[in-house]
Short mmCIF file of C-alpha atoms in Angstrom, two decimals:
data_model
loop_
_atom_site.label_atom_id
_atom_site.label_comp_id
_atom_site.label_asym_id
_atom_site.label_seq_id
_atom_site.Cartn_x
_atom_site.Cartn_y
_atom_site.Cartn_z
CA MET A 1 -4.26 6.64 -12.80
CA LYS A 2 -3.68 7.96 -9.28
CA VAL A 3 -0.50 7.22 -7.34
CA TRP A 4 0.18 8.40 -3.77
CA LEU A 5 3.82 8.63 -2.68
CA ALA A 6 3.81 8.77 1.14
CA LEU A 7 7.18 9.97 2.41
CA ASP A 8 8.03 9.28 6.04
CA GLY A 9 9.90 11.85 8.09
CA VAL A 10 10.65 14.54 5.51
CA GLY A 11 9.84 18.10 6.52
CA HIS A 12 9.03 20.80 3.98
CA PRO A 13 12.04 22.61 2.42
CA LEU A 14 10.66 25.93 3.73
CA ASP A 15 11.43 24.71 7.26
CA ALA A 16 14.74 23.01 6.43
CA PRO A 17 18.24 24.34 7.23
CA PRO A 18 20.37 25.71 4.36
CA ASP A 19 22.42 22.51 4.08
CA SER A 20 19.34 20.27 3.93
CA PRO A 21 19.10 17.31 1.52
CA TRP A 22 16.53 19.50 -0.26
CA ALA A 23 19.38 21.87 -1.28
CA GLN A 24 20.24 20.16 -4.56
CA ALA A 25 18.95 19.86 -8.10
CA LEU A 26 15.68 17.91 -7.88
CA THR A 27 14.26 18.94 -11.21
CA THR A 28 10.91 17.15 -10.89
CA LEU A 29 10.38 16.77 -7.15
CA ARG A 30 11.23 20.28 -6.01
CA PRO A 31 8.95 22.20 -8.43
CA LEU A 32 6.05 19.92 -7.45
CA VAL A 33 6.70 20.46 -3.73
CA ASP A 34 7.22 24.20 -4.14
CA ALA A 35 3.87 24.50 -5.93
CA GLY A 36 2.07 22.52 -3.23
CA ALA A 37 1.26 23.17 0.42
CA ALA A 38 3.28 23.18 3.64
CA LEU A 39 1.09 21.60 6.32
CA ASP A 40 1.26 21.68 10.11
CA ALA A 41 1.98 18.26 11.63
CA THR A 42 1.88 19.27 15.31
CA LEU A 43 -1.90 19.90 15.45
CA GLY A 44 -1.35 22.21 18.42
CA VAL A 45 -0.14 19.39 20.66
CA PRO A 46 3.23 19.66 22.48
CA GLY A 47 5.96 17.19 21.63
CA LEU A 48 7.35 15.81 18.39
CA PRO A 49 4.97 14.41 15.77
CA GLN A 50 5.17 10.65 15.30
CA SER A 51 4.42 8.23 12.48
CA GLY A 52 1.59 6.35 14.17
CA THR A 53 -0.65 9.37 14.66
CA GLY A 54 0.69 11.31 11.67
CA GLN A 55 0.10 8.54 9.16
CA SER A 56 -3.30 7.81 10.70
CA CYS A 57 -4.24 11.45 10.07
CA TRP A 58 -3.27 11.11 6.42
CA LEU A 59 -4.97 7.75 5.98
CA THR A 60 -8.25 8.71 7.66
CA GLY A 61 -8.61 12.49 7.55
CA GLN A 62 -9.24 12.36 11.30
CA ASP A 63 -7.33 14.00 14.16
CA ALA A 64 -5.56 10.91 15.45
CA VAL A 65 -3.48 13.03 17.83
CA ARG A 66 -6.61 14.31 19.58
CA LEU A 67 -7.94 10.76 19.67
CA MET A 68 -4.77 9.53 21.40
CA GLY A 69 -4.27 12.66 23.49
CA GLU A 70 -0.64 12.83 22.33
CA HIS A 71 1.68 12.20 19.41
CA PHE A 72 2.12 8.44 19.25
CA GLY A 73 4.19 5.98 17.24
CA PRO A 74 5.90 4.65 15.34
CA HIS A 75 3.38 1.81 14.99
CA PRO A 76 -0.38 1.96 15.58
CA GLY A 77 -1.57 0.49 18.87
CA PRO A 78 -5.11 -0.74 19.57
CA THR A 79 -6.77 2.70 19.43
CA LEU A 80 -5.22 3.71 16.11
CA GLN A 81 -5.83 0.22 14.75
CA ARG A 82 -9.54 0.64 15.47
CA LEU A 83 -9.52 4.00 13.70
CA LEU A 84 -7.72 2.53 10.68
CA ARG A 85 -10.06 -0.45 10.47
CA ALA A 86 -13.04 1.90 10.48
CA GLN A 87 -11.89 4.79 8.29
CA ALA A 88 -8.57 4.17 6.54
CA LEU A 89 -8.51 5.18 2.89
CA PRO A 90 -8.00 1.64 1.51
CA VAL A 91 -10.84 0.34 3.69
CA ARG A 92 -13.21 3.01 2.38
CA LEU A 93 -12.08 2.53 -1.22
CA VAL A 94 -12.74 -1.21 -1.06
CA GLN A 95 -16.16 -0.57 0.50
CA ALA A 96 -16.90 1.77 -2.42
CA GLY A 97 -15.95 -0.93 -4.92
CA ALA A 98 -12.69 0.74 -5.96
CA ARG A 99 -9.42 -1.01 -6.74
CA THR A 100 -6.40 -0.03 -4.66
CA ALA A 101 -3.06 -1.60 -3.75
CA LEU A 102 0.08 -0.95 -1.72
CA VAL A 103 2.96 -1.34 -4.16
CA ASN A 104 5.76 -1.75 -1.62
CA HIS A 105 7.93 -4.82 -2.04
CA TYR A 106 8.22 -6.73 1.24
CA ALA A 107 11.11 -9.18 1.51
CA PRO A 108 10.40 -12.69 2.86
CA ALA A 109 11.96 -11.75 6.21
CA TYR A 110 9.10 -9.29 6.77
CA PHE A 111 6.65 -12.18 6.96
CA ALA A 112 8.70 -14.30 9.37
CA PRO A 113 7.03 -14.94 12.75
CA GLN A 114 7.89 -12.26 15.29
CA ARG A 115 7.61 -12.30 19.03
CA ARG A 116 5.95 -8.88 18.99
CA PRO A 117 4.59 -8.14 15.51
CA ARG A 118 4.86 -4.41 14.79
CA VAL A 119 3.13 -3.42 11.59
CA GLY A 120 3.20 0.13 10.27
CA CYS A 121 0.06 2.11 9.51
CA PHE A 122 0.15 1.57 5.75
CA PRO A 123 0.47 -2.23 5.68
CA PHE A 124 -2.00 -2.44 8.56
CA ALA A 125 -4.56 -0.33 6.71
CA PHE A 126 -4.31 -2.33 3.51
CA GLN A 127 -4.54 -5.63 5.34
CA ALA A 128 -7.52 -4.25 7.29
CA ALA A 129 -9.15 -3.69 3.90
CA GLY A 130 -8.60 -7.37 3.09
CA LEU A 131 -5.85 -6.60 0.60
CA PRO A 132 -2.58 -8.54 0.30
CA LEU A 133 0.94 -7.24 0.66
CA ASN A 134 3.16 -7.82 -2.40
CA PRO A 135 0.10 -7.81 -4.73
CA SER A 136 0.62 -9.82 -7.89
CA GLY A 137 0.62 -8.26 -11.34
CA LEU A 138 2.06 -4.92 -10.26
CA PRO A 139 5.62 -3.52 -10.40
CA LEU A 140 6.65 -3.49 -6.73
CA VAL A 141 9.05 -0.93 -5.26
CA PRO A 142 11.50 -1.35 -2.35
CA ALA A 143 11.11 1.47 0.17
CA SER A 144 14.89 2.00 0.08
CA LEU A 145 14.63 2.84 -3.64
CA GLY A 146 17.76 0.86 -4.31
CA LEU A 147 19.93 2.05 -1.41
CA GLY A 148 21.49 -0.49 0.93
CA PHE A 149 19.55 -1.13 4.13
CA GLN A 150 22.54 -0.58 6.41
CA ALA A 151 25.14 2.18 6.75
CA PRO A 152 26.65 3.59 4.61
CA TRP A 153 23.48 2.92 2.53
CA THR A 154 25.32 2.75 -0.78
CA PRO A 155 23.34 1.97 -3.96
CA ALA A 156 22.56 -1.72 -4.28
CA GLY A 157 20.81 -2.50 -7.53
CA LEU A 158 18.43 0.15 -8.82
CA GLY A 159 19.96 3.22 -10.46
CA LEU A 160 18.24 6.50 -11.27
CA GLU A 161 17.34 5.41 -14.80
CA ASP A 162 15.94 2.14 -13.42
CA LEU A 163 13.75 4.08 -11.00
CA GLU A 164 12.50 6.38 -13.74
CA ARG A 165 11.53 3.33 -15.81
CA LEU A 166 9.89 1.79 -12.75
CA GLY A 167 7.87 4.97 -12.29
CA THR A 168 6.69 4.76 -15.89
CA GLN A 169 5.73 1.11 -15.38
CA LEU A 170 3.76 2.05 -12.27
CA ALA A 171 1.96 4.79 -14.17
CA ARG A 172 0.94 2.33 -16.87
CA ALA A 173 -0.18 -0.21 -14.28
CA ALA A 174 -2.19 2.47 -12.50
CA ARG A 175 -4.52 2.75 -15.51
CA ASP A 176 -6.27 -0.40 -14.30
CA TRP A 177 -6.51 0.77 -10.67
CA ASP A 178 -8.22 3.57 -8.80
CA LEU A 179 -5.26 4.23 -6.47
CA LEU A 180 -1.77 2.83 -5.99
CA VAL A 181 0.13 3.76 -2.82
CA LEU A 182 3.84 3.61 -1.98
CA ASP A 183 4.95 3.87 1.68
CA LEU A 184 8.43 5.45 1.52
CA TRP A 185 9.45 4.89 5.14
CA PHE A 186 13.20 4.69 4.42
CA SER A 187 13.62 8.48 4.66
CA ASP A 188 12.73 8.34 8.37
CA LEU A 189 15.37 5.66 8.94
CA LEU A 190 18.00 7.93 7.36
CA GLY A 191 16.78 10.91 9.36
CA HIS A 192 17.30 9.04 12.61
CA ALA A 193 20.96 8.53 11.65
CA GLY A 194 21.50 12.30 11.81
CA ARG A 195 23.53 14.12 14.46
CA GLU A 196 25.85 17.10 14.78
CA PRO A 197 28.26 17.17 13.03
CA VAL A 198 26.42 15.35 10.25
CA PRO A 199 28.33 12.22 9.18
CA PRO A 200 29.24 12.50 5.47
CA GLU A 201 27.70 9.10 4.70
CA VAL A 202 24.37 10.17 6.24
CA ARG A 203 24.28 13.37 4.21
CA ALA A 204 25.17 11.49 1.03
CA ALA A 205 22.50 8.84 1.61
CA ALA A 206 19.77 11.41 2.39
CA ARG A 207 20.61 13.41 -0.72
CA ALA A 208 20.68 10.22 -2.79
CA TYR A 209 17.28 9.20 -1.45
CA LEU A 210 15.60 12.41 -2.59
CA GLN A 211 17.32 12.04 -5.97
CA ARG A 212 15.72 8.61 -6.22
CA VAL A 213 12.29 9.93 -5.27
CA ASP A 214 12.84 12.56 -7.96
CA ALA A 215 13.61 9.91 -10.60
CA LEU A 216 10.64 7.73 -9.64
CA LEU A 217 8.34 10.76 -9.70
CA ARG A 218 9.64 11.82 -13.10
CA GLY A 219 8.79 8.40 -14.52
CA LEU A 220 5.33 8.49 -12.98
CA LEU A 221 4.53 11.90 -14.42
CA GLU A 222 5.98 11.07 -17.84
CA GLY A 223 3.83 7.93 -17.80
CA GLY A 224 0.72 10.06 -17.29
CA ALA A 225 0.01 9.30 -13.62
CA ASP A 226 -1.89 11.72 -11.41
CA VAL A 227 0.47 11.88 -8.42
CA ALA A 228 0.12 13.09 -4.84
CA LEU A 229 3.08 13.27 -2.45
CA SER A 230 2.93 13.72 1.33
CA SER A 231 4.94 13.32 4.51
CA ASP A 232 3.84 12.53 8.06
CA HIS A 233 6.36 14.58 10.10
CA GLY A 234 9.73 16.26 9.90
CA ASN A 235 13.08 14.47 10.36
CA MET A 236 15.36 13.96 7.36
CA GLU A 237 15.19 17.62 6.32
CA ASP A 238 17.40 18.44 9.35
CA LEU A 239 20.26 15.94 9.64
CA GLY A 240 21.80 17.88 12.51
CA VAL A 241 19.39 16.16 14.91
CA LYS A 242 18.57 12.50 15.44
CA SER A 243 14.94 13.06 16.41
CA HIS A 244 11.82 14.07 14.58
CA THR A 245 11.19 17.79 14.14
CA VAL A 246 8.21 20.15 14.25
CA ALA A 247 8.74 21.22 10.64
CA ARG A 248 5.75 21.58 8.38
CA VAL A 249 5.34 18.77 5.85
CA PRO A 250 4.65 18.77 2.11
CA LEU A 251 1.46 17.97 0.31
CA ALA A 252 2.21 18.15 -3.39
CA ALA A 253 0.25 16.96 -6.39
CA SER A 254 -0.02 17.16 -10.14
CA THR A 255 -3.45 18.75 -9.55
CA GLU A 256 -4.24 21.96 -7.66
CA ILE A 257 -4.29 21.87 -3.85
CA LEU A 258 -6.71 24.19 -2.08
CA GLY A 259 -7.76 24.28 1.55
CA PRO A 260 -5.72 22.03 3.85
CA ALA A 261 -3.62 23.69 6.56
CA ASP A 262 -2.59 20.60 8.53
CA VAL A 263 -2.19 16.86 8.10
CA VAL A 264 -5.82 16.18 9.05
CA GLY A 265 -6.96 18.48 6.26
CA GLY A 266 -4.37 16.84 4.06
CA GLY A 267 -5.91 13.44 4.71
CA ARG A 268 -9.35 14.80 3.82
CA TRP A 269 -7.95 16.34 0.64
CA LEU A 270 -6.40 12.98 -0.31
CA ALA A 271 -9.70 11.16 0.21
CA ALA A 272 -11.50 13.61 -2.07
CA TRP A 273 -8.67 13.36 -4.62
CA ALA A 274 -9.11 9.56 -4.53
CA GLY A 275 -12.82 9.98 -5.25
CA LEU A 276 -14.34 9.64 -1.76
CA SER A 277 -16.65 11.92 0.17
CA PRO A 278 -15.45 13.23 3.56
CA ALA A 279 -15.40 10.55 6.26
CA PRO A 280 -17.74 10.96 9.24
CA GLU A 281 -16.22 12.38 12.42
CA GLN A 282 -14.46 9.76 14.53
CA LYS A 283 -16.59 8.13 17.21
CA ASP A 284 -15.95 8.42 20.92
CA ASP A 285 -15.87 4.63 21.26
CA LEU A 286 -12.57 4.60 19.33
CA ALA A 287 -10.84 6.41 22.19
CA PRO A 288 -8.68 4.51 24.72
#
């Protein structure tokens, strides 16, 4: 009954400014995050952490930044794709005979032919494992969690009670699976809308998004799911800037977290939590 909520671009509240979207009543999410770990996402490399390398670290437990020689993203290029094909969590779970699925809902437009297909790390990793997007028989979740996809990102369908019920449905569905994963990339989109002074609609949408994560998480926990929550890099925690940040990122779980200090360690912790042994060190032939 394990469910991994992978936030995108949400730094830890310890490294957030006082007026952060974290500064509100998040009665389920905030206690879980506060009891968890704040992990380094920079890995000692100059520049701003990016989704391609950050998510690859989480998915593989390998130092994808060292492999690339820099922070890289948002989408995985050939080098990170090779790493994900070889060592991504869904690939290793399938090889071990486990059942896993990505429970994002992808609209039909996502599958339309594109001149330059650009697939994120999570859908790439699950497809590399031979698994479908929009898997049948599971309650699927839009990454926007019911907010509109364009400014001012007002609610468009799912309310907080709906998301709590959806979380409970996911928890029940998870009983028949080894791991369900949700790629919550919409927080990074909202973070990139930030600037100084912060537009009121951006602040409202970012706050609303964390409220929706809170409601979904509450339903998952009430449904008995064993939940882990992570983020790949900072961004939405500081709406005064448009870019990513060097903030530490959360690793939170309904079980105790011991050991990891950075996102590579976080990825190794996740693999063990999902029932896998540590992955072998990445091979030199994966490098560019």
